[in-house]
Short mmCIF file of C-alpha atoms in Angstrom, two decimals:
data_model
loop_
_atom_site.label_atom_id
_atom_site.label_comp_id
_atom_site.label_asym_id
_atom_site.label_seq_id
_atom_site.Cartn_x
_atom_site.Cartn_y
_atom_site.Cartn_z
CA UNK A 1206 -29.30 94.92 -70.66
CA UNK A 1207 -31.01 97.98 -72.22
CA UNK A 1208 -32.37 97.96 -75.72
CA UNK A 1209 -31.07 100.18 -78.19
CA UNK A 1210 -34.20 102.96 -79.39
CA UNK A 1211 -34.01 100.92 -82.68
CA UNK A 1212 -34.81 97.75 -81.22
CA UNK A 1213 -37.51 99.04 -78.71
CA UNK A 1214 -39.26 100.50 -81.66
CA UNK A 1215 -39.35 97.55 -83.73
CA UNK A 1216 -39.29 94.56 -81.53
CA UNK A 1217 -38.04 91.16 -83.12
CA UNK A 1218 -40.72 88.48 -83.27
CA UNK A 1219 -39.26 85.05 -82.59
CA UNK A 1220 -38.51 84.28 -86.01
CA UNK A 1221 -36.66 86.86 -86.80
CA UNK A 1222 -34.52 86.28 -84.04
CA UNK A 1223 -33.98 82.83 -84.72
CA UNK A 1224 -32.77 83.70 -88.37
CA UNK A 1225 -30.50 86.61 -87.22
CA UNK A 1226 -28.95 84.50 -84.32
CA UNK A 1227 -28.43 81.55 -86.89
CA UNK A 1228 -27.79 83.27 -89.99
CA UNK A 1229 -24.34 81.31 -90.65
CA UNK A 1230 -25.80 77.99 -90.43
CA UNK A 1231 -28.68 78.54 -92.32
CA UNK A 1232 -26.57 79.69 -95.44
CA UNK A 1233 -24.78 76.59 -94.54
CA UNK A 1234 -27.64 74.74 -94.89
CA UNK A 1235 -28.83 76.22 -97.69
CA UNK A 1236 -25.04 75.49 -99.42
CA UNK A 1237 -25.75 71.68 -98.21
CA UNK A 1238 -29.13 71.44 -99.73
CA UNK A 1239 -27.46 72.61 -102.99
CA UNK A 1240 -24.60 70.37 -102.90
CA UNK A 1241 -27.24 67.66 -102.41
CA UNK A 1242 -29.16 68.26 -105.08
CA UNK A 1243 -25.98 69.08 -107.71
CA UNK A 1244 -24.64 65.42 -106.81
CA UNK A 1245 -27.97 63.80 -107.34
CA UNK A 1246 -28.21 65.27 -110.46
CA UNK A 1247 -24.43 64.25 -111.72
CA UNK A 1248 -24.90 60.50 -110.19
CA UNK A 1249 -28.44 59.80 -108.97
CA UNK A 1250 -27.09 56.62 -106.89
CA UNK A 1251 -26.40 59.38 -104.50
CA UNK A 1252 -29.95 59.74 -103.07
CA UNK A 1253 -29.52 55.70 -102.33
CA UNK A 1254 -30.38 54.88 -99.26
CA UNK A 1255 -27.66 52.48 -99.26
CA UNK A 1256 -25.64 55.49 -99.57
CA UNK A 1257 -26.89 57.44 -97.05
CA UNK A 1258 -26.61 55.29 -94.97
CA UNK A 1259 -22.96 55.08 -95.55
CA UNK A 1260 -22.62 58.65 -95.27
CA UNK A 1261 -24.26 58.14 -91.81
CA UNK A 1262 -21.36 56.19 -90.53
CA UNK A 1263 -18.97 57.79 -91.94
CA UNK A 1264 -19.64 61.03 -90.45
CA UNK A 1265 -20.85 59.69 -86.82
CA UNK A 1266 -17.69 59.30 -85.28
CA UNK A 1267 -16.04 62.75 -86.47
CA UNK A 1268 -19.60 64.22 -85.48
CA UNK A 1269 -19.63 63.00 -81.89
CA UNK A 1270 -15.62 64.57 -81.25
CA UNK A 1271 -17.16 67.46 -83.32
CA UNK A 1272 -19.65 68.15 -80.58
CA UNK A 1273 -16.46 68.57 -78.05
CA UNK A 1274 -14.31 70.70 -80.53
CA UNK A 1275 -16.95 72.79 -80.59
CA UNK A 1276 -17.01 73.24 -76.79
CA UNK A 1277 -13.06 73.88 -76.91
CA UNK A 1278 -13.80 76.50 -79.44
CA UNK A 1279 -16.21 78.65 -77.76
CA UNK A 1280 -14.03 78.85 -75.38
CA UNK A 1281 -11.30 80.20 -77.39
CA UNK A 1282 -9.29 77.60 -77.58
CA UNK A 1283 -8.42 74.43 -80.14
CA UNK A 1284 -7.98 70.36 -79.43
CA UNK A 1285 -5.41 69.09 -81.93
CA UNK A 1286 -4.94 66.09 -80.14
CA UNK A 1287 -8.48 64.40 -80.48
CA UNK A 1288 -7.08 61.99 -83.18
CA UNK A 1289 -4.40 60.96 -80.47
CA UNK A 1290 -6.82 60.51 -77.78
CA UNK A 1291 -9.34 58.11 -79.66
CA UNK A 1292 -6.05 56.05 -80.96
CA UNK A 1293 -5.38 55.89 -77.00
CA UNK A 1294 -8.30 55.12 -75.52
CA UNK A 1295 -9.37 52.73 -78.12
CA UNK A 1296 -6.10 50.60 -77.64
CA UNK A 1297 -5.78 50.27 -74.57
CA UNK A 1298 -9.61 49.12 -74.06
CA UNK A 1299 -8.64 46.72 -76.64
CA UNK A 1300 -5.70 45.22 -74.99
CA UNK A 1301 -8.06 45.07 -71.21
CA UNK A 1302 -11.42 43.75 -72.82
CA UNK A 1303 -10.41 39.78 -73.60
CA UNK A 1304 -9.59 39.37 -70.38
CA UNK A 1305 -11.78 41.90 -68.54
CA UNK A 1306 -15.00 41.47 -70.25
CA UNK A 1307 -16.73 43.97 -72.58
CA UNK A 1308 -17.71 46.29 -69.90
CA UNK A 1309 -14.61 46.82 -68.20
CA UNK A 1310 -12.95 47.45 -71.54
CA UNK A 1311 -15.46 49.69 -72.78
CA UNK A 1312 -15.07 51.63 -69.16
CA UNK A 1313 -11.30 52.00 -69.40
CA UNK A 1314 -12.05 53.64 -73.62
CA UNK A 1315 -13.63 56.11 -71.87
CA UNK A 1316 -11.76 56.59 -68.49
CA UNK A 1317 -8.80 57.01 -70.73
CA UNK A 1318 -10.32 59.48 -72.60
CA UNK A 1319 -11.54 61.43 -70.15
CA UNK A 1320 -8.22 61.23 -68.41
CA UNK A 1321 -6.21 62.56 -71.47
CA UNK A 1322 -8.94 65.75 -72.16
CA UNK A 1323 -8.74 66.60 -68.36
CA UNK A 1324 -4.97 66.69 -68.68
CA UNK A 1325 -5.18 69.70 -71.70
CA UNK A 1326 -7.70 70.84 -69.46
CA UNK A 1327 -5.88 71.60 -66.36
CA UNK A 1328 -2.63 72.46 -68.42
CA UNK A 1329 -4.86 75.28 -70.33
CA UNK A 1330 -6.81 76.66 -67.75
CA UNK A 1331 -4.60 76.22 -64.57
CA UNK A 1332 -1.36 76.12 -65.84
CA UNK A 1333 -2.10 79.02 -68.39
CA UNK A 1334 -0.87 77.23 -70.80
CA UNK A 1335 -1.33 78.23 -74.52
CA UNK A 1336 -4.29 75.61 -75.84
CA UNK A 1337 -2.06 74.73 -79.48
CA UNK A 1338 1.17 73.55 -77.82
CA UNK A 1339 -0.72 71.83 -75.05
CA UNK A 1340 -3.01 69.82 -77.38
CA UNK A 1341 0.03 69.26 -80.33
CA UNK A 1342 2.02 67.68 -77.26
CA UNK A 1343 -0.88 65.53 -76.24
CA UNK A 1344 -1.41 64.72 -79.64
CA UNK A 1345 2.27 63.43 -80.12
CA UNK A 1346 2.23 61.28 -76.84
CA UNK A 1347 -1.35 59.76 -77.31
CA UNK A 1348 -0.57 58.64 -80.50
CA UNK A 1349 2.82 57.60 -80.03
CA UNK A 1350 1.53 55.43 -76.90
CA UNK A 1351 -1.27 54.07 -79.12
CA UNK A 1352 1.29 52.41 -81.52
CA UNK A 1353 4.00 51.82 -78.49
CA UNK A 1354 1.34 50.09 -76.71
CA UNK A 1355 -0.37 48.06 -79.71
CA UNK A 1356 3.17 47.29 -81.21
CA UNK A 1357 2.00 48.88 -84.63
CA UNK A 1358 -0.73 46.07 -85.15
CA UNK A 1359 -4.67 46.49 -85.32
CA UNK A 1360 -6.42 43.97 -82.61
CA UNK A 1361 -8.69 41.35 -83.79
CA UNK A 1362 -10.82 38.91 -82.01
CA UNK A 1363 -12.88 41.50 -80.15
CA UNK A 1364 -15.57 39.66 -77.74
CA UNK A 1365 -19.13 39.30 -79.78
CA UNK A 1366 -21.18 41.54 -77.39
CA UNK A 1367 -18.81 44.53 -78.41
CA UNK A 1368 -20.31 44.72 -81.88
CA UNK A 1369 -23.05 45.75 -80.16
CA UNK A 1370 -21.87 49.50 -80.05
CA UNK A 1371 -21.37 49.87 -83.43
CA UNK A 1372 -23.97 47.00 -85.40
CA UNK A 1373 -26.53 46.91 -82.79
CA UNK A 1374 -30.36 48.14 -83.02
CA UNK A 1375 -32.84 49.33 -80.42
CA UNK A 1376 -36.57 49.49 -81.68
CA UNK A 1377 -35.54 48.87 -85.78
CA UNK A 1378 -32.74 52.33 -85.29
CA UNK A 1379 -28.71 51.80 -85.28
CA UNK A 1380 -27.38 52.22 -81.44
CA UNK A 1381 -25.23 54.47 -83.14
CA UNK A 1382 -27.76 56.61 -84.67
CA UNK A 1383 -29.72 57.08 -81.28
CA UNK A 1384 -26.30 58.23 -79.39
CA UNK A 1385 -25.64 60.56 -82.06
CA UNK A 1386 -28.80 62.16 -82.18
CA UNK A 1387 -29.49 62.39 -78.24
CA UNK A 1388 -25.49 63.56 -77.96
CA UNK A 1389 -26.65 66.71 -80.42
CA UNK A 1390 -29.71 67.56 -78.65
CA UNK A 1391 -28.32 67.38 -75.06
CA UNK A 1392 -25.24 69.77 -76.33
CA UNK A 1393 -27.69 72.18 -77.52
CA UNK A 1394 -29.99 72.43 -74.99
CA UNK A 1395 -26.63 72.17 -72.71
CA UNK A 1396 -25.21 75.38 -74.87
CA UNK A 1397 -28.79 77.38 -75.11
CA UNK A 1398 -30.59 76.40 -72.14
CA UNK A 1399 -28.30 76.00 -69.09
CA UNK A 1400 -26.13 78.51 -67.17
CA UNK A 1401 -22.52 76.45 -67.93
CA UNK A 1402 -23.08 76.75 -71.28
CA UNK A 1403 -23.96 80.37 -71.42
CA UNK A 1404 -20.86 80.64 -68.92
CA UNK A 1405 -18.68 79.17 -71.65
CA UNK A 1406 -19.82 82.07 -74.50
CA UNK A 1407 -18.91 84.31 -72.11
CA UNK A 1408 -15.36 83.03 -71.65
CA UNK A 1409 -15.10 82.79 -75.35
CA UNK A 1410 -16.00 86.20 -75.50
CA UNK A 1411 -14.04 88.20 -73.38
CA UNK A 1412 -12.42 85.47 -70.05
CA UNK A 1413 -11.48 89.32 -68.05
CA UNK A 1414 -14.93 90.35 -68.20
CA UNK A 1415 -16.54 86.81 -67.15
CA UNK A 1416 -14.15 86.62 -64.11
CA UNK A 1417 -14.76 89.77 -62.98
CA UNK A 1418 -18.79 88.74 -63.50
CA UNK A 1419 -18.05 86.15 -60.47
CA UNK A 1420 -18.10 82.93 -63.35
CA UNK A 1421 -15.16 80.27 -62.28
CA UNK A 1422 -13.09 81.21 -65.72
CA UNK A 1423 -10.26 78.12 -65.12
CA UNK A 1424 -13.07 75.64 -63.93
CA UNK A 1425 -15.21 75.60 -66.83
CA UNK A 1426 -12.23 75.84 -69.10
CA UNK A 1427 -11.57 72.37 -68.10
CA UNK A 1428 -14.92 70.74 -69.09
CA UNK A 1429 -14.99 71.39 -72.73
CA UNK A 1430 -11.54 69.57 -72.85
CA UNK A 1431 -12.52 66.80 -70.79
CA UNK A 1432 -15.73 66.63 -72.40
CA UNK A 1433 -13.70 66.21 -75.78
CA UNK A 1434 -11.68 63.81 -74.67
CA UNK A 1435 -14.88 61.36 -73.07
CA UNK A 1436 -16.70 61.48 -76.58
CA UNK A 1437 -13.33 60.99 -78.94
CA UNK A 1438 -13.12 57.52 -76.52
CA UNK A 1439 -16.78 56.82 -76.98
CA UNK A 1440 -16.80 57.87 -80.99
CA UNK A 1441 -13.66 55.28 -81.53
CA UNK A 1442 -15.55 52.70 -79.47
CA UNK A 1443 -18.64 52.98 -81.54
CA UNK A 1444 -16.42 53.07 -85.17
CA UNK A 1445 -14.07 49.83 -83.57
CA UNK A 1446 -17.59 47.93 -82.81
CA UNK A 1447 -18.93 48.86 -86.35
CA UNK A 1448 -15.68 48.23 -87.93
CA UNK A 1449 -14.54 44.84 -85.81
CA UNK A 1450 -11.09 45.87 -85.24
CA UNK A 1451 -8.76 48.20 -83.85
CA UNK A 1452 -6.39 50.01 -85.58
CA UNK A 1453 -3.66 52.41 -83.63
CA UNK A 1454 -3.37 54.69 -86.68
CA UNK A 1455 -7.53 55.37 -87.03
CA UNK A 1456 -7.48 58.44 -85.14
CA UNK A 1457 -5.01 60.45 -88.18
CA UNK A 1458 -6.52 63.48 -89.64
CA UNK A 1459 -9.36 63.85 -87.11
CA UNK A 1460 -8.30 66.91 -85.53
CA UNK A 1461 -8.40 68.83 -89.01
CA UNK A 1462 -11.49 67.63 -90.05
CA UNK A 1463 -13.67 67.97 -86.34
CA UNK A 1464 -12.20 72.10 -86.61
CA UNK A 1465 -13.03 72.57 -89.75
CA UNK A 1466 -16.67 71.63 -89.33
CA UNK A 1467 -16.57 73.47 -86.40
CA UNK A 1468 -15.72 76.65 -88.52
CA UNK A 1469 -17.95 75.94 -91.33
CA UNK A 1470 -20.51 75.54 -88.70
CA UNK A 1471 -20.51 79.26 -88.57
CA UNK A 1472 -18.01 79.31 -84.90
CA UNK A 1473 -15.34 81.45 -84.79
CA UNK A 1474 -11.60 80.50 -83.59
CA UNK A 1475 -11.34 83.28 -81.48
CA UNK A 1476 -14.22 82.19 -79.21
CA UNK A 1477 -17.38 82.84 -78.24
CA UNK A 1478 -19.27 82.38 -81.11
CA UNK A 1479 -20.87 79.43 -82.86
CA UNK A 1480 -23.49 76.36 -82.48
CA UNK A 1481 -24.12 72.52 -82.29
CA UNK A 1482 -26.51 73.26 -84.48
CA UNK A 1483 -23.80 74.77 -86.97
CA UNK A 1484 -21.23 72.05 -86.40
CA UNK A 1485 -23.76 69.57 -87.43
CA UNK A 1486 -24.22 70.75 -90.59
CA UNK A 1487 -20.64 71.39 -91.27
CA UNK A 1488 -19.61 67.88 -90.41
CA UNK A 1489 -22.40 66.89 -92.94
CA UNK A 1490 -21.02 69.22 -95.22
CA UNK A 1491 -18.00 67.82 -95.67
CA UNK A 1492 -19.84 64.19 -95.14
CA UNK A 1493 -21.68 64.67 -98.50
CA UNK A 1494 -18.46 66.48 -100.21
CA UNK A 1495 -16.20 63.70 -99.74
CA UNK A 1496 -18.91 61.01 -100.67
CA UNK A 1497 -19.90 63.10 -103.73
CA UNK A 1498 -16.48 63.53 -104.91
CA UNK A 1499 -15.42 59.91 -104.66
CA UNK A 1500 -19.19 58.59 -106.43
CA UNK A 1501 -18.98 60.80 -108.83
CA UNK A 1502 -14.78 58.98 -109.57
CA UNK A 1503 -13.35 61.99 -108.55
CA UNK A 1504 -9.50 61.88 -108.02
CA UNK A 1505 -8.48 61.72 -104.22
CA UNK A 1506 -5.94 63.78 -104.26
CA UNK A 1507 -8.65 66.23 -104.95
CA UNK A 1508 -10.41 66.17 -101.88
CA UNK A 1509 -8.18 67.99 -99.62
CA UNK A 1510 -9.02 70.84 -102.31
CA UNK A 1511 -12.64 71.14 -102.07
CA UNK A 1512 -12.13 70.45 -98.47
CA UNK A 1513 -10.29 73.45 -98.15
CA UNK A 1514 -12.07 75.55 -100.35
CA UNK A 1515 -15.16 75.03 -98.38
CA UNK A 1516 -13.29 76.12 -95.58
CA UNK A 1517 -12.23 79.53 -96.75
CA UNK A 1518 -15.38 80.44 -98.36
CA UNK A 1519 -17.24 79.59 -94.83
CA UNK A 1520 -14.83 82.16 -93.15
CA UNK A 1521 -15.64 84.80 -96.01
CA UNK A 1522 -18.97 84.38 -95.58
CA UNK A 1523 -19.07 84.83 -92.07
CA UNK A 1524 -16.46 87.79 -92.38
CA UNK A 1525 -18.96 89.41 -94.60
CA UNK A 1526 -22.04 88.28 -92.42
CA UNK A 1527 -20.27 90.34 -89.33
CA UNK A 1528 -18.97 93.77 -91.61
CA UNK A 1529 -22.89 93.49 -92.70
CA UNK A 1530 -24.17 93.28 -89.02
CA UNK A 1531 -21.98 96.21 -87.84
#
């Protein structure tokens, strides 16, 4: 691609690059540092390491189906039924593992998962189906099955080796952390540094103009989706191992909060824009806002609120951000 006479006369070093291509998620950033430092100041118990901790987990599993939203997104489209899926995937593992063993249980989580995200995958991308009413009908069978299936009860008696996943450690560090951490840093080097994931901007961006570029539009359409659908089984196994139980109704409310740290992130809903890197720090974002809120005895009811009005002002911001740029 040519440079503009502008841009050939003042070359951008690599820093300056780096801050215009990630200009969102460092004001992001910036807003999460504040936020930080506001709620240490109100309650100083926040800084607690006991505390962090707990913001940790409670973050770890929306994180990891984060990480797939944000796939879907790029691509244009939306997964309402990740909240479904995990409920799924996590029963039915549950129901195989007492008698199967750990493995085998923990291999039909994810098989089931994967399963369900190639299905919205192959209905979006094949059947041309609109991404909302493919994923709001997945939604309402996946989590319909998980309480058909479960008859409406949480499991208990989960074999001891399966606490691994979510209680274990490897070298003095949470199992849980690790697999978070590596699942950020292979999506971003997956997104940045290898040709599928520059394939999938360019879907987001304009799915004519990538076909007609020779890139197989309807076949990486389908990964994101079936990507999603893999890490909502392996998130809910991870939370079920921490947590020691299974409960059909633990999935509710994920799809609302995995998009909007995908948007807060700095991605945009009509595709083709946005980061990991953003989506981490959203999903943190709203991490520390909920834990703030309810340390500092906030009411509840008042989380949906500042929930919201972190989403709004994230979509301003990048609104402006864009007008600015052009």
């Amino acid at each position: 691609m040519t440079a503009t006479v502008a841009e050939q006369r003042t070359p951008r070093s690599g820093w300056s690059k780096f801050v215009a291509t990630y200009r969102i998620e460092a004001a992001m950033l910036g807003a999460l540092v504040v936020l930080a430092v506001v709620l240490t100041i109100i309650e100083p118990r926040f800084l607690s390491s006991s505390n962090m901790q707990n913001i940790l987990s409670q973050v770890m599993v929306l994180g990891i189906i984060a990480i797939g939203q944000t796939l879907v997104v790029l691509t244009g489209g939306i997964d309402l039924s990740v909240g479904g899926i995990a409920a799924v995937s996590i029963v039915v593992g549950g129901l195989v593992m007492p008698s199967a063993g750990v493995l085998v249980g923990v291999s039909v989580m994810l098989l089931v998962g994967l399963l369900a995200g190639l299905v919205n995958g192959i209905l979006v991308a094949y059947v041309k189906l609109a991404p909302f009413i493919v994923t709001l009908g997945m939604m309402s069978i996946t989590a319909s099955l998980a309480y058909v299936l479960s008859d409406g009860r949480s499991i208990f008696n989960l074999p001891d080796a399966f606490a691994f996943f979510g209680k274990g450690n490897i070298a003095g560090v949470k199992f849980y952390v690790i697999v978070f951490v590596v699942l950020y840093i292979a999506a971003h080097i997956f997104l940045t540094r290898s040709k599928p994931g520059r394939f999938i901007y360019a879907i987001g961006s304009n799915p004519e103009a990538a076909r007609l570029s020779g890139i197989r539009v309807s076949f990486y359409q389908v990964i994101p989706y079936a990507v999603t659908g893999l890490l909502c089984a392996l998130a809910m196994t991870i939370e079920s191992s921490r947590l020691g139980t299974i409960d059909p109704n633990t999935g509710s409310g994920f799809e609302l909060t995995t998009i909007a740290a995908v948007v807060i992130g700095g991605a945009s809903l009509m595709g083709g824009k946005g980061s990991v890197l953003g989506t981490l720090i959203g999903i943190f974002l709203i991490g520390v806002l909920q834990n703030g809120l309810n340390i500092i005895g906030v009411n509840a009811f008042w989380q949906g609120t500042a929930l919201g009005t972190v989403i709004i002002l994230a979509v301003v911001l990048d609104r402006l951000v864009r007008v600015r740029k052009r």
